[in-house]
Short mmCIF file of C-alpha atoms in Angstrom, two decimals:
data_model
loop_
_atom_site.label_atom_id
_atom_site.label_comp_id
_atom_site.label_asym_id
_atom_site.label_seq_id
_atom_site.Cartn_x
_atom_site.Cartn_y
_atom_site.Cartn_z
CA GLN A 1 -8.54 8.54 -28.43
CA VAL A 2 -6.86 9.27 -25.09
CA GLN A 3 -4.77 12.28 -25.09
CA LEU A 4 -2.90 14.16 -22.12
CA VAL A 5 -1.60 17.29 -22.46
CA GLU A 6 0.70 18.69 -19.77
CA SER A 7 1.59 22.53 -19.61
CA GLY A 8 2.76 25.06 -17.16
CA GLY A 9 6.56 23.92 -16.92
CA GLY A 10 9.67 26.43 -17.10
CA VAL A 11 12.38 28.10 -15.69
CA VAL A 12 11.70 29.04 -11.74
CA GLN A 13 14.28 30.11 -8.97
CA PRO A 14 14.86 28.11 -6.32
CA GLY A 15 12.29 28.42 -3.33
CA ARG A 16 9.60 29.40 -5.71
CA SER A 17 6.42 27.93 -6.98
CA LEU A 18 4.89 26.66 -10.32
CA ARG A 19 1.63 24.94 -10.84
CA LEU A 20 1.59 22.29 -13.96
CA SER A 21 -1.49 21.31 -15.36
CA CYS A 22 -2.48 18.27 -17.53
CA ALA A 23 -5.59 18.34 -19.92
CA ALA A 24 -7.20 15.02 -20.66
CA SER A 25 -9.37 13.80 -23.46
CA GLY A 26 -10.72 10.52 -25.04
CA PHE A 27 -11.81 9.01 -21.94
CA THR A 28 -14.07 9.28 -19.04
CA PHE A 29 -11.81 11.23 -16.70
CA ASN A 30 -13.53 11.04 -13.44
CA THR A 31 -13.87 7.39 -13.15
CA TYR A 32 -9.65 7.10 -13.39
CA ALA A 33 -6.85 7.59 -10.86
CA MET A 34 -4.27 10.21 -12.25
CA HIS A 35 -0.37 10.29 -11.58
CA TRP A 36 2.72 12.50 -11.93
CA VAL A 37 6.02 10.73 -12.87
CA ARG A 38 8.95 12.79 -13.33
CA GLN A 39 12.49 12.03 -15.22
CA ALA A 40 15.55 14.05 -14.25
CA PRO A 41 17.66 14.99 -17.63
CA GLY A 42 19.41 11.95 -18.64
CA LYS A 43 17.99 9.94 -15.65
CA GLY A 44 15.41 7.25 -15.09
CA LEU A 45 11.47 7.71 -13.97
CA GLU A 46 10.51 8.66 -10.70
CA TRP A 47 6.97 8.41 -9.23
CA VAL A 48 5.90 11.82 -7.74
CA ALA A 49 2.12 11.47 -6.91
CA VAL A 50 -1.51 10.01 -7.20
CA VAL A 51 -4.80 11.35 -6.95
CA TRP A 52 -7.80 8.66 -6.69
CA TYR A 53 -10.31 8.70 -9.25
CA ASP A 54 -12.74 10.37 -7.02
CA GLY A 55 -10.23 12.49 -5.13
CA SER A 56 -10.57 10.77 -1.66
CA ASN A 57 -6.75 9.62 -1.36
CA LYS A 58 -3.90 11.16 -2.58
CA TYR A 59 0.10 9.86 -2.12
CA TYR A 60 2.96 11.56 -2.61
CA ALA A 61 6.77 10.36 -2.95
CA ASP A 62 8.84 11.22 0.20
CA SER A 63 11.02 13.66 -1.90
CA VAL A 64 7.98 15.78 -2.66
CA GLU A 65 6.05 15.04 0.39
CA GLY A 66 4.72 18.70 2.27
CA ARG A 67 5.94 20.58 -0.86
CA PHE A 68 3.50 19.18 -3.65
CA THR A 69 -0.07 18.87 -3.92
CA ILE A 70 -1.93 16.98 -6.53
CA SER A 71 -5.35 17.85 -7.38
CA ARG A 72 -8.00 17.39 -9.87
CA ASP A 73 -10.92 19.26 -11.66
CA ASP A 74 -12.97 16.71 -13.09
CA PRO A 75 -15.59 19.27 -14.85
CA LYS A 76 -12.77 20.52 -16.51
CA ASN A 77 -10.88 17.02 -17.14
CA THR A 78 -7.94 18.65 -15.72
CA LEU A 79 -5.20 17.46 -13.43
CA TYR A 80 -2.87 19.53 -11.57
CA LEU A 81 0.53 19.48 -9.80
CA GLN A 82 1.20 22.63 -7.31
CA MET A 83 4.85 22.54 -6.54
CA ASN A 84 6.27 24.85 -3.91
CA SER A 85 9.74 25.26 -2.48
CA LEU A 86 11.32 24.10 -5.44
CA ASN A 87 15.15 23.16 -5.62
CA ALA A 88 17.52 21.79 -8.28
CA GLY A 89 16.37 18.58 -7.59
CA ASP A 90 13.17 19.24 -8.90
CA THR A 91 14.46 19.81 -12.37
CA ALA A 92 13.03 17.53 -14.35
CA MET A 93 10.33 16.40 -17.13
CA TYR A 94 6.99 15.86 -15.74
CA TYR A 95 4.56 13.60 -17.48
CA CYS A 96 1.09 13.04 -16.10
CA ALA A 97 0.21 9.53 -16.61
CA LYS A 98 -3.35 7.50 -16.69
CA VAL A 99 -3.87 4.07 -15.07
CA GLY A 100 -5.45 1.38 -17.01
CA ALA A 101 -8.34 0.46 -15.59
CA PRO A 102 -11.50 2.70 -13.80
CA TYR A 103 -12.06 2.69 -10.13
CA THR A 104 -8.61 1.94 -9.24
CA SER A 105 -5.40 3.34 -8.16
CA SER A 106 -3.25 0.63 -8.15
CA TRP A 107 -2.37 0.11 -11.90
CA TYR A 108 0.15 0.41 -14.35
CA PHE A 109 0.16 3.60 -16.46
CA ASP A 110 -1.49 2.62 -20.18
CA HIS A 111 -1.26 6.34 -21.16
CA TRP A 112 1.47 9.21 -20.80
CA GLY A 113 1.55 13.03 -21.64
CA GLN A 114 4.59 14.32 -23.81
CA GLY A 115 5.53 16.04 -20.53
CA THR A 116 6.52 19.47 -19.46
CA LEU A 117 9.98 20.71 -18.40
CA VAL A 118 10.51 22.15 -15.29
CA THR A 119 13.81 23.92 -14.43
CA VAL A 120 14.78 25.12 -11.33
CA SER A 121 17.64 27.59 -11.44
CA SER A 122 19.04 31.01 -10.27
CA GLU B 1 10.24 1.17 -0.68
CA ILE B 2 10.67 -1.88 -3.26
CA VAL B 3 13.68 -1.65 -4.92
CA MET B 4 13.45 -2.92 -8.81
CA THR B 5 17.15 -3.62 -9.88
CA GLN B 6 17.58 -4.01 -13.94
CA SER B 7 20.17 -5.66 -15.74
CA PRO B 8 22.06 -5.34 -17.58
CA VAL B 9 22.73 -1.42 -17.98
CA ILE B 10 23.54 -1.68 -21.33
CA LEU B 11 22.30 -4.48 -23.68
CA SER B 12 23.95 -4.87 -27.33
CA VAL B 13 22.00 -6.97 -29.57
CA SER B 14 22.19 -7.30 -33.20
CA PRO B 15 19.07 -6.76 -35.58
CA GLY B 16 17.23 -9.96 -35.87
CA GLU B 17 18.36 -11.76 -32.99
CA ARG B 18 17.02 -12.01 -29.10
CA ALA B 19 17.06 -9.22 -26.20
CA THR B 20 16.55 -10.86 -23.05
CA LEU B 21 16.09 -7.78 -20.29
CA SER B 22 15.92 -8.64 -16.48
CA CYS B 23 14.35 -7.27 -13.34
CA ARG B 24 14.66 -8.07 -9.64
CA ALA B 25 12.34 -6.91 -7.08
CA SER B 26 13.30 -6.75 -3.28
CA GLN B 27 10.40 -8.43 -1.96
CA SER B 28 7.29 -9.88 -3.39
CA ILE B 29 5.13 -8.09 -5.96
CA ASN B 30 3.17 -10.99 -7.06
CA THR B 31 2.74 -10.13 -10.82
CA TYR B 32 2.06 -6.14 -10.30
CA VAL B 33 4.92 -5.42 -13.00
CA ALA B 34 4.81 -3.37 -16.26
CA TRP B 35 7.33 -2.80 -18.98
CA TYR B 36 7.99 0.38 -20.62
CA GLN B 37 9.81 1.11 -23.75
CA GLN B 38 11.23 5.05 -24.07
CA LYS B 39 12.66 6.60 -26.92
CA PRO B 40 14.64 9.91 -27.05
CA GLY B 41 12.50 12.68 -26.61
CA GLN B 42 9.44 10.69 -26.02
CA ALA B 43 7.26 9.62 -23.40
CA PRO B 44 7.19 6.21 -21.94
CA ARG B 45 5.10 3.60 -23.71
CA LEU B 46 3.42 0.83 -22.39
CA LEU B 47 4.80 -2.77 -23.54
CA ILE B 48 3.75 -5.20 -21.03
CA TYR B 49 1.47 -5.43 -17.78
CA GLY B 50 0.64 -7.77 -15.02
CA ALA B 51 4.16 -9.18 -15.76
CA SER B 52 3.17 -11.02 -18.94
CA THR B 53 -0.03 -9.34 -20.81
CA ARG B 54 0.90 -7.47 -23.75
CA ALA B 55 -1.00 -4.08 -24.04
CA THR B 56 -2.88 -3.03 -26.84
CA GLY B 57 -1.02 -2.98 -30.27
CA ILE B 58 2.33 -4.65 -28.95
CA PRO B 59 3.53 -7.42 -31.14
CA PRO B 60 3.72 -11.33 -29.95
CA ARG B 61 7.52 -10.83 -30.34
CA ILE B 62 7.65 -9.13 -27.08
CA SER B 63 6.90 -10.87 -24.20
CA GLY B 64 7.05 -10.88 -20.24
CA SER B 65 7.56 -13.33 -17.53
CA ARG B 66 7.85 -13.88 -14.15
CA SER B 67 9.61 -16.19 -11.52
CA GLY B 68 9.15 -15.27 -8.17
CA THR B 69 10.48 -11.64 -7.75
CA GLU B 70 12.59 -11.70 -10.85
CA PHE B 71 11.01 -10.46 -14.08
CA THR B 72 11.93 -10.93 -17.78
CA LEU B 73 11.35 -8.97 -20.81
CA THR B 74 12.03 -10.87 -24.03
CA ILE B 75 12.09 -9.41 -27.53
CA THR B 76 12.60 -11.83 -30.24
CA SER B 77 13.70 -10.93 -34.35
CA LEU B 78 14.85 -7.41 -33.03
CA GLN B 79 13.87 -4.49 -35.32
CA SER B 80 15.44 -1.06 -35.72
CA GLU B 81 12.29 0.53 -33.84
CA ASP B 82 13.13 -1.58 -30.61
CA PHE B 83 16.63 0.05 -29.69
CA ALA B 84 15.54 2.35 -26.75
CA VAL B 85 15.59 2.28 -23.19
CA TYR B 86 13.08 -0.25 -21.27
CA TYR B 87 11.96 0.50 -17.70
CA CYS B 88 10.19 -1.84 -15.64
CA HIS B 89 7.81 -0.66 -12.63
CA GLN B 90 6.20 -2.29 -9.49
CA TYR B 91 2.53 -1.06 -8.61
CA ASN B 92 2.07 -3.55 -5.90
CA ASN B 93 2.91 -1.06 -3.22
CA TRP B 94 3.18 2.47 -2.34
CA PRO B 95 5.54 4.37 -3.27
CA TYR B 96 5.54 3.04 -7.06
CA THR B 97 9.14 2.52 -8.30
CA PHE B 98 10.98 1.99 -11.38
CA GLY B 99 14.02 -0.04 -12.62
CA GLN B 100 17.02 2.37 -13.42
CA GLY B 101 16.62 1.11 -16.87
CA THR B 102 18.58 -1.02 -19.42
CA LYS B 103 19.36 0.58 -22.60
CA LEU B 104 18.99 -1.66 -25.74
CA GLU B 105 21.44 -0.87 -28.33
CA ILE B 106 22.46 -1.62 -31.68
CA LYS B 107 25.62 -4.20 -31.99
#
């Protein structure tokens, strides 16, 4: 069965960096686009970034463009999110999500990880 | 950016009754809408995609529909496990956007 396990969250000071990981299993990782979605405490869902199944394209939300970098390591079946210049507005649960069909990026999310919490605070 | 507006923000319904949740898109998004359910402390769970197709394992009492840019999630015969927060999501345009959520609570 599909499993997505995020890690790397924690408490970080404003302006510092953090790298999140998402270990995937139970599906052919290198045929699926992967996304990061975040949720601030008590708030709704916010899409963050996507990487194409082949890594050829990456898109970002305006709120993180230029500060966050999404990447993937297909041999390791792992998705990453490098987060730089963090601020209080980045405090959230970060979920990785798999799209519902292979070889496409524009699709719904059929599986989500349990999330990793990032808290930006001095 | 496409804005997804959900209504109502809070919906109070008795067990066994029907709940109707709405989501309006600010522009045409064809049928590229999904609905997710989220319970406290859990990740979202896919219910509906393509505006009306049930995800694997979702019972027939949960259904989705579309009329232009208006999307509806209907849950009949409400059961205790249905009380949660529901989000609509458009995946027609970048950036992907979500509605602000509807909390379905027990009346």
